[in-house]
PDB file of C-alpha atoms in Angstrom:
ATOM      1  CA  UNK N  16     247.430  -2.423 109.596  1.00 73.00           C
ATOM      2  CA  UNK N  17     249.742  -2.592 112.388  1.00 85.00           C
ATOM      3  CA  UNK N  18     253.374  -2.687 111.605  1.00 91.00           C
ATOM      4  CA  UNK N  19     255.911  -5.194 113.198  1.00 94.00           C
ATOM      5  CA  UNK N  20     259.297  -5.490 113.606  1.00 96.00           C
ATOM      6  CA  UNK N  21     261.304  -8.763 113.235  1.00 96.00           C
ATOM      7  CA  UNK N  22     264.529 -10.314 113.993  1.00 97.00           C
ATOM      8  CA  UNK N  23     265.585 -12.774 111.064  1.00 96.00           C
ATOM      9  CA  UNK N  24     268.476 -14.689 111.473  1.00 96.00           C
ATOM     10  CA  UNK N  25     270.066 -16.477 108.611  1.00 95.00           C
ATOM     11  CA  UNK N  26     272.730 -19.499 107.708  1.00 94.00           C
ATOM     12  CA  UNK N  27     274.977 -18.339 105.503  1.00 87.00           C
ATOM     13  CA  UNK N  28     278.354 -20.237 104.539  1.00 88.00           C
ATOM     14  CA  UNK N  29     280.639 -18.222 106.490  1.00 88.00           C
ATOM     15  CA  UNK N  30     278.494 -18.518 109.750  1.00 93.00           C
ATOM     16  CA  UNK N  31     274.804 -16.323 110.482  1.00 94.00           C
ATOM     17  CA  UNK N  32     273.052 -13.252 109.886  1.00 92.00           C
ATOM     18  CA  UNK N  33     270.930 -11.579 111.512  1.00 95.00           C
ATOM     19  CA  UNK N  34     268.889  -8.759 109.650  1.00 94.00           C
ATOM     20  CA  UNK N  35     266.065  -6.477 111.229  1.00 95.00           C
ATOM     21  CA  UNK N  36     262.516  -6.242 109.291  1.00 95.00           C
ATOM     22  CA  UNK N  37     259.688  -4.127 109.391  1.00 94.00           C
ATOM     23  CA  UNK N  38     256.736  -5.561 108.165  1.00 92.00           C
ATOM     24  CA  UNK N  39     252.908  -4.495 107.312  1.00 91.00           C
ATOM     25  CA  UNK N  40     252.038  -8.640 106.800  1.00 88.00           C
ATOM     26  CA  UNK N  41     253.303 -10.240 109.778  1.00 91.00           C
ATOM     27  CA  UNK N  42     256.280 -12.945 109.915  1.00 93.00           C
ATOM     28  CA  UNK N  43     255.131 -14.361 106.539  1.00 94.00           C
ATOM     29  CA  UNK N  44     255.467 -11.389 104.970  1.00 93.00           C
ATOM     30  CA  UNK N  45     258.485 -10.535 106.510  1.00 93.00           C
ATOM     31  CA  UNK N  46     260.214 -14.180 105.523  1.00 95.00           C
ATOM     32  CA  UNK N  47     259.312 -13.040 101.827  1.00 95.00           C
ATOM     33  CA  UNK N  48     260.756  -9.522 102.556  1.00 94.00           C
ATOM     34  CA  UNK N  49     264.168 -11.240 103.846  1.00 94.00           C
ATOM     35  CA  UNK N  50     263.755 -13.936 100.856  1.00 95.00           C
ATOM     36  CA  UNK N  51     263.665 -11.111  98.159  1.00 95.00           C
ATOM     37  CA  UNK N  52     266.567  -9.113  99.412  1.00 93.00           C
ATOM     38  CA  UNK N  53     268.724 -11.649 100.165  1.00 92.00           C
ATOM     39  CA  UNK N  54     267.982 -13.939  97.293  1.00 93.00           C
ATOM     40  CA  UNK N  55     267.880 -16.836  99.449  1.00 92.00           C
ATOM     41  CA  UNK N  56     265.824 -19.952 100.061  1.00 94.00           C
ATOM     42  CA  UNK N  57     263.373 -20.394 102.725  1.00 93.00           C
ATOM     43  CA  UNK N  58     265.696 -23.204 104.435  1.00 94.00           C
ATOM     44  CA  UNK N  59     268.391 -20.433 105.098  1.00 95.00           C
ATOM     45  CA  UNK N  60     265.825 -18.729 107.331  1.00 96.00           C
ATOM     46  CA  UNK N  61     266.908 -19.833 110.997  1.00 96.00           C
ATOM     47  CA  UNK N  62     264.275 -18.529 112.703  1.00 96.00           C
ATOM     48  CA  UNK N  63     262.373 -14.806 112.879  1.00 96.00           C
ATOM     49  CA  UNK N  64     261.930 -13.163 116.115  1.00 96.00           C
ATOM     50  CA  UNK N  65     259.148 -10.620 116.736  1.00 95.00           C
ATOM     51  CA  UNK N  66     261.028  -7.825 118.286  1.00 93.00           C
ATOM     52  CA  UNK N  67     257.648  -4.914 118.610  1.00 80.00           C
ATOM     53  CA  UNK N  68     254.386  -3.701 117.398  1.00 67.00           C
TER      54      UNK N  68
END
């Protein structure tokens, strides 16, 4: 298990968001972290950045 930190950044309707994520399961895992907490669709995900291992 190697843990990863990500970069999301999200559309919201007043303009983007970017949100840091540390994840065990790579970027998919992290896109269903940032999913969950947000409560948002998949299509609000602008892109995820791998910041470090």
């Amino acid at each position: 298990m190697t843990i990863e930190i990500y970069r999301a950044t999200l559309k919201h309707d007043n303009g983007n968001l970017n949100l840091y994520v540390v994840s065990l399961s790579g970027e998919q895992g992290a896109k269903e972290q940032v999913m969950t907490a947000e409560k948002c669709p998949e299509s609000a995900i602008v892109k995820i950045k791998k910041i470090s291992k």
